[in-house]
Amino acid sequence: MGRIRLLSETVASQVAAGEVVERPASVVKELIENSIDAGAQKIDILIRRGGISLVRVIDDGCGMDRDDALLSLERHATSKIRSADDLQAVATLGFRGEALPSIASVSRFRLTTREARALAGTEIVVNGGRLEIVRDGGEAPGTQVEVRSLFYNLPARRKFLRSENTESRNIEHQIHLQAIGHPQIGFSLLRDDRVLFQLPAAATLGDRVRDLYGVDLLERLVAVNGTASPKVRISGFIGQAGVSRQTRTQQLVFVNGRAIDSSLITAAIREGYHTALMKGQYPVTFLFLELDPAVVDVNVHPAKREVRFRDPTAVREAIVLCIQNILEGARAAWQEKFRAPLTSPHVSPKAGPDLRLRPDVSAPVESNRELPYTGPTVVNRVIAGTNLASGAPVSEIAGQAPRPPASPVDSASEAHALQRQSSKAAPQQFQIIGVLNKLYVLMENADGLVLVDQHAAHERILFEELRRRMEEQGVPTQKLLLPQTFDVPPRDADWIERNISILQKMGIGIESFGPGTFKIDSVPSFLSVSDPAQFMRKVIDDLNSASNSASAMRLGEEMIATSVCRHAVKANDPLSYPEVEKLIRDLLDCDLPYCCPHGRPTMIQISLAELEKKFGRKI
Ligand SMILES: Nc1ncnc2c1ncn2[C@@H]1O[C@H](COP(=O)(O)OP(=O)(O)OP(=O)(O)O)[C@@H](O)[C@H]1O
Ligand SMILES: [Mg+2]
């Protein structure tokens, strides 16, 4: 007798449900997606005990007649696609005709639905996949689905569920995703009879973000509006440099309206932020990608969480470019705050205690001698000449200290700085108040109080200066006393072979020395490398994992970022007033002035309005 048998419809549905319905949040996701596909304007969700005991989703969408309602519970029954060709360009969230039968096979399921103009609706009750009741129902037009006792007939699956709190949080996250993805639809969530949120239909994505996460977050986002490439339209919001989270819960990405998880996109976002993101932190994004549906395959994941792109490189590049442009553009907003003239009258130093930096304090000799930072020596000389060091009032210096003349030592970079300076529209306006704890520069601009981390600021300045030199003149190298050979595993050897010319451009003198063996005889002179072989392994590890097609720039930037920290002024290095002032000016001239090359903030602005609020002057 044959050993192969066809599974019953119920068992087959339960097997399919194993993939579609992992947890209560998947039920919520599928039901909301159906409501959205049905053209709902408003979706109300109620959950009890983490959705394990009850999930109810009510929509005001198109509803179904009795025949369709019955059919909707059959496997592979869908109104959304008809042929395999339609699968090439899916425009709806659902397309498989799997969700409802799967859910109904692992729960006590009740569907009531009514078309807008129908006299009566239909009510259907299914228990564990078995149809129990079909009758007329009298609900309002739209559809209501109730899913009780999830996995009651599959105790093994039920055991895998987490605590009610965790399941609730998963559901909330799922609804956040859908709510952000569809701001024009109103959403409400009741958890164990408590209203968690009630989101009115919003006019814009910005309104929805504000309603869900508050105005504070919205203010720290930058709008993305663009056609970075003809193939990929990107819109939405991303966090300004320095805005990040410890988890990925606010890194939301939508492809043609569908919330997706994509390692490709996550990596592209990370690369776009590059030095504007702290290690171990995640960016905040509400990013919407629109592509021709024909070049996106949505049928690759059982929970429809992933998609496959026909041209992944184009998608990646569009995202990287888009984010880079936005972050650099955001600099203008910062500069604006330093352009407007200070409104408050300057405090005369005679009126109170002298809060100025002592001009006679100079930086420790070793702190920045061999650095491109031309500050201490040159500035001191100039300051002495113009008699500012002898204690002129702060208000005289603020915002207009003369630029040091080009010194013969560093005329190239100084000329460059001057050129950059003259390209700026107006001089920066700020007034230094003092330095807190030998680290934080306190200053005033038109917007209020600004705190600057002098170490982080110096890192950013050095980073950009070195990068600029690298672009213009190539990297100065330093010969090793003894060339060193080292072995690497085949994949790393392959990576080096492919990138050898880039590495050489970066100042790493490296050449092949037999299979799997390389010889290194010089390193960039701004690095102090004690063990060249180990240095190379680190470079490979960092860059190989960062991107497969590391560009020369990217490679150099990584190396510079790691080296800069060692050279920058440290927290406790006391700086003289002109040094601090030059530091701030140079910082404001940077491409990404608001964070250090490791993504930590360099400046924090506390506006006058915020201060007024804190002091209870304004509510
Ligand atoms: N809330 C709803 N309002 C109106 N029609 C609905 C609703 N939910 C489901 N339907 C109808 O029932 C059909 C089956 O739904 P189901 O979720 O099982 O499959 P699908 O959405 O077509 O595909 P997928 O399995 O990918 O979700 C849908 O194609 C749709 O026509
Ligand atoms: Mg569906």
Short mmCIF file of N, CA and C and ligand atoms in Angstrom, two decimals, residues 29-35 37 77-78 80 93-100 103 304, ligand 2:
data_model
loop_
_atom_site.label_atom_id
_atom_site.label_comp_id
_atom_site.label_asym_id
_atom_site.label_seq_id
_atom_site.Cartn_x
_atom_site.Cartn_y
_atom_site.Cartn_z
N LYS A 29 -1.15 42.13 11.47
CA LYS A 29 -0.59 42.62 10.19
C LYS A 29 -1.47 42.19 9.02
N GLU A 30 -1.80 40.92 8.95
CA GLU A 30 -2.58 40.43 7.81
C GLU A 30 -3.95 41.09 7.75
N LEU A 31 -4.58 41.24 8.92
CA LEU A 31 -5.93 41.82 8.92
C LEU A 31 -5.89 43.29 8.51
N ILE A 32 -4.90 44.02 9.04
CA ILE A 32 -4.81 45.44 8.66
C ILE A 32 -4.53 45.56 7.16
N GLU A 33 -3.65 44.72 6.67
CA GLU A 33 -3.34 44.79 5.23
C GLU A 33 -4.59 44.55 4.40
N ASN A 34 -5.42 43.59 4.83
CA ASN A 34 -6.66 43.35 4.10
C ASN A 34 -7.55 44.59 4.13
N SER A 35 -7.60 45.23 5.30
CA SER A 35 -8.44 46.43 5.42
C SER A 35 -7.93 47.54 4.51
N ASP A 37 -6.16 47.16 1.76
CA ASP A 37 -6.47 46.77 0.38
C ASP A 37 -7.95 46.99 0.06
N ALA A 77 -7.72 31.71 -2.48
CA ALA A 77 -8.82 32.52 -3.02
C ALA A 77 -8.49 33.98 -2.78
N THR A 78 -8.35 34.72 -3.85
CA THR A 78 -7.98 36.14 -3.72
C THR A 78 -8.65 36.97 -4.80
N LYS A 80 -7.12 39.73 -5.65
CA LYS A 80 -6.08 40.71 -5.96
C LYS A 80 -5.22 40.38 -7.17
N LEU A 93 -1.29 44.94 -1.03
CA LEU A 93 -0.44 44.35 0.01
C LEU A 93 -0.59 42.84 0.03
N GLY A 94 -1.81 42.34 -0.18
CA GLY A 94 -2.03 40.89 -0.24
C GLY A 94 -2.01 40.43 -1.68
N PHE A 95 -1.74 39.14 -1.89
CA PHE A 95 -1.80 38.62 -3.26
C PHE A 95 -1.89 37.10 -3.28
N ARG A 96 -1.80 36.43 -2.08
CA ARG A 96 -1.69 34.98 -2.14
C ARG A 96 -2.99 34.25 -1.83
N GLY A 97 -3.93 34.97 -1.19
CA GLY A 97 -5.15 34.29 -0.77
C GLY A 97 -4.88 33.25 0.31
N GLU A 98 -3.94 33.58 1.20
CA GLU A 98 -3.53 32.62 2.23
C GLU A 98 -3.93 33.06 3.63
N ALA A 99 -4.01 34.38 3.83
CA ALA A 99 -4.05 34.88 5.20
C ALA A 99 -5.29 34.44 5.96
N LEU A 100 -6.47 34.74 5.43
CA LEU A 100 -7.68 34.43 6.20
C LEU A 100 -7.83 32.94 6.49
N ILE A 103 -5.32 31.96 9.24
CA ILE A 103 -5.68 32.43 10.57
C ILE A 103 -6.88 31.64 11.10
N LYS A 304 5.70 38.09 3.83
CA LYS A 304 5.77 39.24 2.93
C LYS A 304 6.59 40.38 3.53
MG MG B 2 -4.58 39.46 2.85
#
